[in-house]
PDB file of C-alpha atoms in Angstrom:
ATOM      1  CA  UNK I   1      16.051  -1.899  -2.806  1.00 63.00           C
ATOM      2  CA  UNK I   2      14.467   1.174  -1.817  1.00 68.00           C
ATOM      3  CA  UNK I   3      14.212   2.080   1.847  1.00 90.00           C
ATOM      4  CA  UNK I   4      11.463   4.890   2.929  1.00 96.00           C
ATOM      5  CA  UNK I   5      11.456   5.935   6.461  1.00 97.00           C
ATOM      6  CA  UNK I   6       8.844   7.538   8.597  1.00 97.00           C
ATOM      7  CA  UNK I   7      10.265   8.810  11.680  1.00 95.00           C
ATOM      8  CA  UNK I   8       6.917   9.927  13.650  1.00 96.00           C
ATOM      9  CA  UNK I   9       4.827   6.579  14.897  1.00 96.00           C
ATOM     10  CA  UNK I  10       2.278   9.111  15.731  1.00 97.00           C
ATOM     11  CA  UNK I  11       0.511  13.086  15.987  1.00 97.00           C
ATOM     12  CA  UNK I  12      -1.957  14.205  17.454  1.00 97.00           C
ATOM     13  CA  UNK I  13      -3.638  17.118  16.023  1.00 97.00           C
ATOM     14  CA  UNK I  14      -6.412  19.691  17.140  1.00 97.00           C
ATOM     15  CA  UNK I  15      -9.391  20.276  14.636  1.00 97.00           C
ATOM     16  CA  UNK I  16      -9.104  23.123  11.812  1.00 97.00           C
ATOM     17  CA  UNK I  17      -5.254  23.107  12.373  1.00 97.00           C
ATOM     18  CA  UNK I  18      -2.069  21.962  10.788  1.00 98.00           C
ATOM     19  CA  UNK I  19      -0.152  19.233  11.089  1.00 98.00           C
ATOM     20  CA  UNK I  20       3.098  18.055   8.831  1.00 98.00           C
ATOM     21  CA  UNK I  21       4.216  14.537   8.823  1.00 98.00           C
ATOM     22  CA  UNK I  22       8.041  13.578   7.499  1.00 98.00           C
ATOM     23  CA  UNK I  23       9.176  10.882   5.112  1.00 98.00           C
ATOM     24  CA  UNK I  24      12.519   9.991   3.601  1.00 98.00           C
ATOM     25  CA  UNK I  25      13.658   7.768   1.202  1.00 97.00           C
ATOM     26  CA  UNK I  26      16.677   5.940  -0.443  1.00 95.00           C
ATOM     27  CA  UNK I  27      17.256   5.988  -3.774  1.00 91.00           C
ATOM     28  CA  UNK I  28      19.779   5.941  -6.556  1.00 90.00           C
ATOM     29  CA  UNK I  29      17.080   6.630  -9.444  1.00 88.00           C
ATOM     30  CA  UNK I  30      17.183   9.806 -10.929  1.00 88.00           C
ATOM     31  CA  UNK I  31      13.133   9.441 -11.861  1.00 88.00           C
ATOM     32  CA  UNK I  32      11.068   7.584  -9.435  1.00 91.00           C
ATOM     33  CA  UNK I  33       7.273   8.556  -7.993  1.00 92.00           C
ATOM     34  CA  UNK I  34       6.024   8.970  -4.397  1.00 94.00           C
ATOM     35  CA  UNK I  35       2.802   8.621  -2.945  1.00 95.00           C
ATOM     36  CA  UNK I  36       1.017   9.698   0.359  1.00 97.00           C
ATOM     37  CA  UNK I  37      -1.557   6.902   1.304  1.00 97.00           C
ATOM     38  CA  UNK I  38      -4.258   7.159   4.110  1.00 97.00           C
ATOM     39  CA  UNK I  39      -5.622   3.901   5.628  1.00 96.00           C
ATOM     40  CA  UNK I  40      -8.609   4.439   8.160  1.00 94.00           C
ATOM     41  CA  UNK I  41      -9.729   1.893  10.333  1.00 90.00           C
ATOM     42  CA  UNK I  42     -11.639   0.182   7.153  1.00 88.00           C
ATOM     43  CA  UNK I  43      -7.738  -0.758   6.312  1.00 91.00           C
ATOM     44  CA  UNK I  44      -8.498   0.910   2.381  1.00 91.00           C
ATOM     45  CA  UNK I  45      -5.465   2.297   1.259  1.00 92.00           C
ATOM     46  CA  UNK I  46      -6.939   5.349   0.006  1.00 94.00           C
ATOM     47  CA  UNK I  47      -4.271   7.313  -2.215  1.00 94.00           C
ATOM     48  CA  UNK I  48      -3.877  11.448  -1.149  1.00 96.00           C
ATOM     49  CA  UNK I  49      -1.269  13.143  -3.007  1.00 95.00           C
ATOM     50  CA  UNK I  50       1.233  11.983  -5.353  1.00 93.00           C
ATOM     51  CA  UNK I  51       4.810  13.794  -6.931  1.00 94.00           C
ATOM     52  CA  UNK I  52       6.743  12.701 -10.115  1.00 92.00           C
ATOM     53  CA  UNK I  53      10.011  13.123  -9.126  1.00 92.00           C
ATOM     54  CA  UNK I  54      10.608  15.292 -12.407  1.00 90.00           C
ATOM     55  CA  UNK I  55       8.452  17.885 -11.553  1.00 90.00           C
ATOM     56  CA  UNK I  56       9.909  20.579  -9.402  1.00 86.00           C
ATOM     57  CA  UNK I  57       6.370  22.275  -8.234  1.00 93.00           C
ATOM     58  CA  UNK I  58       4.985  20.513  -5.178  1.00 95.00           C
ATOM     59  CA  UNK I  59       1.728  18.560  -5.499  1.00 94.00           C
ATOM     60  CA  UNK I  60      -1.440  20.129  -4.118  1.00 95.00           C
ATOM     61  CA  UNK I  61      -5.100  18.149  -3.022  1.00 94.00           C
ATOM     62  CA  UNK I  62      -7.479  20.927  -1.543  1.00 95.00           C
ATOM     63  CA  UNK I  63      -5.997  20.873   1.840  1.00 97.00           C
ATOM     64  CA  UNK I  64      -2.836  18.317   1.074  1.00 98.00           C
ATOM     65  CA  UNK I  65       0.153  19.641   0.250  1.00 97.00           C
ATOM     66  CA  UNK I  66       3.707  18.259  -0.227  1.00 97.00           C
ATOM     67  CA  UNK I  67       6.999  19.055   0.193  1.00 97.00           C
ATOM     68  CA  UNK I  68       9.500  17.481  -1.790  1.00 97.00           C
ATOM     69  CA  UNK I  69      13.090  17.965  -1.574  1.00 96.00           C
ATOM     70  CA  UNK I  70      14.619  15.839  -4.184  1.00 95.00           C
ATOM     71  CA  UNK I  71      18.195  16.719  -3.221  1.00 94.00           C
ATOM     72  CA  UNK I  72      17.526  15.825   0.984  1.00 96.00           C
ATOM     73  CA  UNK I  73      15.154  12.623  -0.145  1.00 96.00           C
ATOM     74  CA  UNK I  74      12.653  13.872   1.811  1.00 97.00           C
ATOM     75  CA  UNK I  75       8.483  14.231   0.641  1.00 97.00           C
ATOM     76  CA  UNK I  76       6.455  15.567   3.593  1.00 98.00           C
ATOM     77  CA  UNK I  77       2.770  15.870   3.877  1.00 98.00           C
ATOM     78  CA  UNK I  78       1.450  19.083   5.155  1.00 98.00           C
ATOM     79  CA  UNK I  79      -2.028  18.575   6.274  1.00 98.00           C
ATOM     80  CA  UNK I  80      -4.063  21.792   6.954  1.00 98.00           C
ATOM     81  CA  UNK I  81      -7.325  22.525   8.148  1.00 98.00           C
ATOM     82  CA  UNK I  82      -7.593  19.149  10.029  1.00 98.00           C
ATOM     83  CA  UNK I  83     -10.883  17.538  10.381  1.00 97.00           C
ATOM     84  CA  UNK I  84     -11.969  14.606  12.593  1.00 97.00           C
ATOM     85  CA  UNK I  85     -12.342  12.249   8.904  1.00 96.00           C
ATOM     86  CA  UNK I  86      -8.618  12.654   8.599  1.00 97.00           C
ATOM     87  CA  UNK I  87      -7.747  10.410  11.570  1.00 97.00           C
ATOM     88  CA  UNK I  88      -5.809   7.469  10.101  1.00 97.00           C
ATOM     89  CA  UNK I  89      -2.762   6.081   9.767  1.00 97.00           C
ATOM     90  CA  UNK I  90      -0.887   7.836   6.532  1.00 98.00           C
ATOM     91  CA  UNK I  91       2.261   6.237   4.894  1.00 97.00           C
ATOM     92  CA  UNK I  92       4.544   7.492   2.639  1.00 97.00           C
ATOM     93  CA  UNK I  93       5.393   5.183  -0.844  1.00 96.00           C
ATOM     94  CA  UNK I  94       8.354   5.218  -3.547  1.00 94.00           C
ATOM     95  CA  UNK I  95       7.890   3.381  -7.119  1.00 91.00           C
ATOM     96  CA  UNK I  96      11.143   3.580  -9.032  1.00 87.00           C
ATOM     97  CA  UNK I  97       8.879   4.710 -12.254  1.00 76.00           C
ATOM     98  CA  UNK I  98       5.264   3.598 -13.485  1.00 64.00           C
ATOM     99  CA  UNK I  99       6.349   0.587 -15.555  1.00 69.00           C
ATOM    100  CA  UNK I 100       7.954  -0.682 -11.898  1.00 72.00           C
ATOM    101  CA  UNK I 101       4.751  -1.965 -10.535  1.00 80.00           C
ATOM    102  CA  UNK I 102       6.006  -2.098  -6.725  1.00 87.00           C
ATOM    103  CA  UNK I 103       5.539   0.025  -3.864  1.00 91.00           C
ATOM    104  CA  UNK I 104       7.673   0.506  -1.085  1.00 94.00           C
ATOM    105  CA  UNK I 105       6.139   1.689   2.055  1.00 96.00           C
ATOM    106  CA  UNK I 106       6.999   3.023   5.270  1.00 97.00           C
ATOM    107  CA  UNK I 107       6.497   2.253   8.815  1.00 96.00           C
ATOM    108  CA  UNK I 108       3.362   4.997   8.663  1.00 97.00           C
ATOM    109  CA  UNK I 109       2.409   7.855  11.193  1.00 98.00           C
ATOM    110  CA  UNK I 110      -0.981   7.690  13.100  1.00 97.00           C
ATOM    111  CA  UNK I 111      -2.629  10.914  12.782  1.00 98.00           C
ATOM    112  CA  UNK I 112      -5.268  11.734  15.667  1.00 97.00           C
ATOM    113  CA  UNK I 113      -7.067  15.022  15.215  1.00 97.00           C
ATOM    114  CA  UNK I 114      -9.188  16.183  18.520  1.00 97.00           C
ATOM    115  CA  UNK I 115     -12.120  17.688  18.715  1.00 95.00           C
TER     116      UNK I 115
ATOM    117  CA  UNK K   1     -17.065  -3.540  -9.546  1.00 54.00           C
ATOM    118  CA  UNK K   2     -16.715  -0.431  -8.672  1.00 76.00           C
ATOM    119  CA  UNK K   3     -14.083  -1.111  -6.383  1.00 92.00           C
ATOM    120  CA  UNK K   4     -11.943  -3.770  -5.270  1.00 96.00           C
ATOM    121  CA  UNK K   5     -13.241  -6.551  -3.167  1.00 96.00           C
ATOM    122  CA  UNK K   6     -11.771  -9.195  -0.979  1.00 97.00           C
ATOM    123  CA  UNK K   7     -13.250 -11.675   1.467  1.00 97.00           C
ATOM    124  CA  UNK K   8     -13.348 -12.979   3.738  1.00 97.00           C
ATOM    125  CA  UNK K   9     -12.551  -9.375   5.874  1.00 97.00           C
ATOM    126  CA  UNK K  10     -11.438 -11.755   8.624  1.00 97.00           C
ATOM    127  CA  UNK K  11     -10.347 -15.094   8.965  1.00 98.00           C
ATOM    128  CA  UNK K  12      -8.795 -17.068  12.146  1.00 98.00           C
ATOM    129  CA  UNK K  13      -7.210 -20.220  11.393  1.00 98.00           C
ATOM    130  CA  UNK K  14      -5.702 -23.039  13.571  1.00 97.00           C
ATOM    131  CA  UNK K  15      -1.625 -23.476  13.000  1.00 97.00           C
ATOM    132  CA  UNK K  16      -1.224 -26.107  10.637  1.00 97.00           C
ATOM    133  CA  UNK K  17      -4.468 -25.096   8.380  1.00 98.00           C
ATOM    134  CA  UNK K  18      -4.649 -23.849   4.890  1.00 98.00           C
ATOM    135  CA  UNK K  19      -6.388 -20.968   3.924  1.00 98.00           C
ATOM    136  CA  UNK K  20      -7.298 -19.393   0.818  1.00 98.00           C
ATOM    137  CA  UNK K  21      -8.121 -15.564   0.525  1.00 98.00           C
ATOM    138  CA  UNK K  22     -10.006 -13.796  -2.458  1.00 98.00           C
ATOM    139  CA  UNK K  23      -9.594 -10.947  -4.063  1.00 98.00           C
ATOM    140  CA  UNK K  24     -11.788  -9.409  -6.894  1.00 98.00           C
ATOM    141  CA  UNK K  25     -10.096  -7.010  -9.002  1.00 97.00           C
ATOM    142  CA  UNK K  26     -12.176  -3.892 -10.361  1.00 95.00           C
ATOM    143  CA  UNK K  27     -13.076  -5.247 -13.622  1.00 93.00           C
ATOM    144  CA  UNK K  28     -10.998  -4.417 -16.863  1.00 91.00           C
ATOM    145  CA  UNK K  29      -7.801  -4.071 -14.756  1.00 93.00           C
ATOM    146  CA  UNK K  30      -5.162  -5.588 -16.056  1.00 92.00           C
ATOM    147  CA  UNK K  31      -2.694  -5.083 -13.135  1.00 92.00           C
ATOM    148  CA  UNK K  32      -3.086  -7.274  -9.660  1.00 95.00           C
ATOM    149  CA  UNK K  33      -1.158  -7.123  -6.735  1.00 96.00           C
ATOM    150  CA  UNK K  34      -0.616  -8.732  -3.217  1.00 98.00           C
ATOM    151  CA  UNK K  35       0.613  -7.235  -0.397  1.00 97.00           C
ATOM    152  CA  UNK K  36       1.064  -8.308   3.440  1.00 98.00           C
ATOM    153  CA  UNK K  37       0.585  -6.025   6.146  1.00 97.00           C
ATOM    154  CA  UNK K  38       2.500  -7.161   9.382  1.00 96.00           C
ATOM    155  CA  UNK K  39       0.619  -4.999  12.539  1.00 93.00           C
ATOM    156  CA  UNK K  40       1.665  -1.462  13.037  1.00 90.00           C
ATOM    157  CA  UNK K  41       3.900  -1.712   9.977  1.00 93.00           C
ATOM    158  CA  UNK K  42       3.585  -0.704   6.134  1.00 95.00           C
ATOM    159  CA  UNK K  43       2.413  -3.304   3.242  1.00 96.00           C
ATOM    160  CA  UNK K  44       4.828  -5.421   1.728  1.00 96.00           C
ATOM    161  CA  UNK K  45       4.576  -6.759  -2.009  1.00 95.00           C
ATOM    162  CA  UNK K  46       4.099 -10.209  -2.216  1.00 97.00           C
ATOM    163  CA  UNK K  47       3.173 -10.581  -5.628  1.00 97.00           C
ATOM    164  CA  UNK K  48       2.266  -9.361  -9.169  1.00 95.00           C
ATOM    165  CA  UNK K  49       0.047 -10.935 -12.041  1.00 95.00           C
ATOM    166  CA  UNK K  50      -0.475  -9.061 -15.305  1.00 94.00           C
ATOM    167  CA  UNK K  51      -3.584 -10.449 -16.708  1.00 95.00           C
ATOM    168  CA  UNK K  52      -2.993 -14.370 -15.745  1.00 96.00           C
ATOM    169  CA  UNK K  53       0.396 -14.210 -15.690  1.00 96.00           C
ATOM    170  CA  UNK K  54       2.398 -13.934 -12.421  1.00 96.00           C
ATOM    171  CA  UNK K  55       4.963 -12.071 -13.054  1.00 94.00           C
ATOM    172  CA  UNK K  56       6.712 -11.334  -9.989  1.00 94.00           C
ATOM    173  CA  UNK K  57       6.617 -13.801  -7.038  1.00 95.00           C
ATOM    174  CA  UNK K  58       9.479 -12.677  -5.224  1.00 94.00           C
ATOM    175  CA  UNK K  59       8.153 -11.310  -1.921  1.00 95.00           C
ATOM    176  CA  UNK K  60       6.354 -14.223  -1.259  1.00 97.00           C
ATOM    177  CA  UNK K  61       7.349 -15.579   2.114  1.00 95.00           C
ATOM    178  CA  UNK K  62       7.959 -19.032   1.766  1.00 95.00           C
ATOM    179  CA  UNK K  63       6.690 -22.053  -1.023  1.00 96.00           C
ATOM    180  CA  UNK K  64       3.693 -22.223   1.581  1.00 98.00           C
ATOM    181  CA  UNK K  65       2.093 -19.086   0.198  1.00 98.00           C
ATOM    182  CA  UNK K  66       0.659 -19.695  -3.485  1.00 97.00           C
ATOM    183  CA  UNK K  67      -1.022 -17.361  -5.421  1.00 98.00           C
ATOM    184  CA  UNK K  68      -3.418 -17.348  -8.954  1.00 97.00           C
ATOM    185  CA  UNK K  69      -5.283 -15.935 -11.168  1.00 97.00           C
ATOM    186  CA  UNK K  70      -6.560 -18.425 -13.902  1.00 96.00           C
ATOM    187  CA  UNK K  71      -8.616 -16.106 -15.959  1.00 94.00           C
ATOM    188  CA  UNK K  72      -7.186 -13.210 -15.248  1.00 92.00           C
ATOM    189  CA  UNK K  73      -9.848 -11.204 -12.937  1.00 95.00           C
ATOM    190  CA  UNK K  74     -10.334 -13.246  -9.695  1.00 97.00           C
ATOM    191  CA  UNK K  75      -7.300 -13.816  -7.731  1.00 98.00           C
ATOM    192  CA  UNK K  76      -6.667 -16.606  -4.875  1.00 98.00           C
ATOM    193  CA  UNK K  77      -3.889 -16.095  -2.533  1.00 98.00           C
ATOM    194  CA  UNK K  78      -3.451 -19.773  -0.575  1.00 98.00           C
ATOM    195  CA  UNK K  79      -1.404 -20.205   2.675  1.00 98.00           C
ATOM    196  CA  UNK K  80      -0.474 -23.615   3.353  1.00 98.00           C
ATOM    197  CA  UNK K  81      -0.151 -25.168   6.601  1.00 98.00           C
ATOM    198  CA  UNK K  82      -0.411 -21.970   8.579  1.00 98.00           C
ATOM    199  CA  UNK K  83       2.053 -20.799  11.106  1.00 97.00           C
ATOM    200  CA  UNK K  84       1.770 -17.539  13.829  1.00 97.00           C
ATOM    201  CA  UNK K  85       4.146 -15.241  11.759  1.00 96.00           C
ATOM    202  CA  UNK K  86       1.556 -15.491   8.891  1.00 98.00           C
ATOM    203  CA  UNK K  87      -0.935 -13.619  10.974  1.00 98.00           C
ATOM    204  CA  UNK K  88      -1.592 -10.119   8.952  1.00 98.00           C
ATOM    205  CA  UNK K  89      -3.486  -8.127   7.058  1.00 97.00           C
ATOM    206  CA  UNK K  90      -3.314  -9.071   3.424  1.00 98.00           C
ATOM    207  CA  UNK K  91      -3.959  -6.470   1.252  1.00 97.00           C
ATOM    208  CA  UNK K  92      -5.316  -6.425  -2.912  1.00 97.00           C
ATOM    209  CA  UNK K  93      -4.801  -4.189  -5.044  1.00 96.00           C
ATOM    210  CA  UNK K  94      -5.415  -3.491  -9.369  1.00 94.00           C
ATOM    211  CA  UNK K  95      -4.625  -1.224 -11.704  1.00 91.00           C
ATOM    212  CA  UNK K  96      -5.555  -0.340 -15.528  1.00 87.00           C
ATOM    213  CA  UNK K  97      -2.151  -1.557 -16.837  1.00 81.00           C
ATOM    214  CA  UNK K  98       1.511  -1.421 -16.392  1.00 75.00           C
ATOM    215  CA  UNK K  99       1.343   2.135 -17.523  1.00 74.00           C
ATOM    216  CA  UNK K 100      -0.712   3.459 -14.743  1.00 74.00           C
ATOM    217  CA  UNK K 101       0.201   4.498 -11.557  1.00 73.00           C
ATOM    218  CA  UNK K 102      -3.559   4.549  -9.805  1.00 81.00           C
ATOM    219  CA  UNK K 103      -3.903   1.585  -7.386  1.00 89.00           C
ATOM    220  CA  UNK K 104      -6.793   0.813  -6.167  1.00 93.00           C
ATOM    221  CA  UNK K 105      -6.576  -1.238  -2.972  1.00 95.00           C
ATOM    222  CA  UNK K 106      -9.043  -3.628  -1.461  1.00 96.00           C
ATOM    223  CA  UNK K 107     -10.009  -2.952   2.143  1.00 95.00           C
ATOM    224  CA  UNK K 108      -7.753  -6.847   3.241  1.00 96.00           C
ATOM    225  CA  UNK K 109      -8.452  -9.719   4.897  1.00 98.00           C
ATOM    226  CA  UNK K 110      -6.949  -9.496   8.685  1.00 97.00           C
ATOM    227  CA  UNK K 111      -5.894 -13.007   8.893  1.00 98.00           C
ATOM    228  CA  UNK K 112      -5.085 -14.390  12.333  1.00 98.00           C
ATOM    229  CA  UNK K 113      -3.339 -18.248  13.149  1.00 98.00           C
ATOM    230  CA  UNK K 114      -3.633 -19.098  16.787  1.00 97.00           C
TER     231      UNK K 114
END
């Protein structure tokens, strides 16, 4: 089984500035996919950035970013230019590859961002 | 639909009651999925279907939590005889096919037994 760990319950984050939230994972796959989800208050899992694990350049969404460290295990989502709509709860996801239909998620990190 | 819909968004049952949850794929998809979302914690998988055909039902909980799909677009997940630790948010979610990668989740139904 895959375990992915999110080590910060929560952040707080002034508006227009950047915040970075860690995941790692556990895995013996060599190709595998990861996933940063938001979920406001709605509850929607709304998907933000996703990484094949085959691809060495880091996924970009307009102010998204990754880091991915294949060797470490460790995907981070960088979050710049905060804005008050990115207050949510964001958690970090592993599929072993696309024909393995399950996600694994983390605990998940509240993100605040002030005003 | 243009997204995926479940209902009821809330539901309180009595320990001891069955409930029954919907969830209404986005239509076309092939791929449907429920998960269980304990509070403050990440979704679990509870179950797969491909078309009508449940697949995987290996994170289901116990033999009191049944799940279907008889024509292969509407999905019913049932809780039998309802117990506190069932209380969560449970969570739908399609896709296109096994192929695909893009979930789409439903916004849950926050279930609470008292």
């Amino acid at each position: 089984a895959q375990t992915v760990t999110q080590s910060q319950p929560e952040m707080s984050v002034q508006e227009a500035e950047t915040v970075t939230l860690s995941c790692t994972y556990d895995t013996s796959e060599n190709n595998y996919y990861l996933f940063w989800y938001k979920q406001p208050p709605s509850r929607q899992m709304i998907l933000v950035i996703r990484q094949e694990a085959y691809k060495q350049q880091n996924a970009t969404e307009n102010r998204f970013s990754v880091n991915f460290q294949k060797a470490a295990k460790s995907f981070s989502l960088k979050i710049s230019d905060s804005q008050l709509g990115d207050t949510a709860m964001y958690f970090c996801a592993f599929m072993k590859h696309v024909l393995d239909y399950k996600l694994s998620f983390g605990a998940g990190t509240t993100v605040t961002v002030r005003a | 639909g243009a997204g995926v819909s479940q209902s009821p968004r809330y539901k309180v049952a009595k320990r001891g009651q069955d409930v029954a949850l919907r969830c209404d794929p986005i239509s076309g998809h092939v791929s449907l999925f429920w998960y269980q979302q304990a509070l403050g914690q990440g979704p679990e998988f509870l179950t797969y279907f491909q078309n009508e055909a449940q697949l995987d039902k290996s994170g289901l909980p116990s033999d009191r939590f049944f799940a279907e799909r008889p024509e292969g677009s509407v999905s019913t997940l049932k809780i039998q005889r309802t117990q506190q630790e069932d209380s969560a948010v449970y969570l739908c979610a399609s896709k296109e096919g096994p192929g695909d990668y893009g979930y789409t989740f439903g916004s849950g139904t926050r279930l609470t037994v008292v």
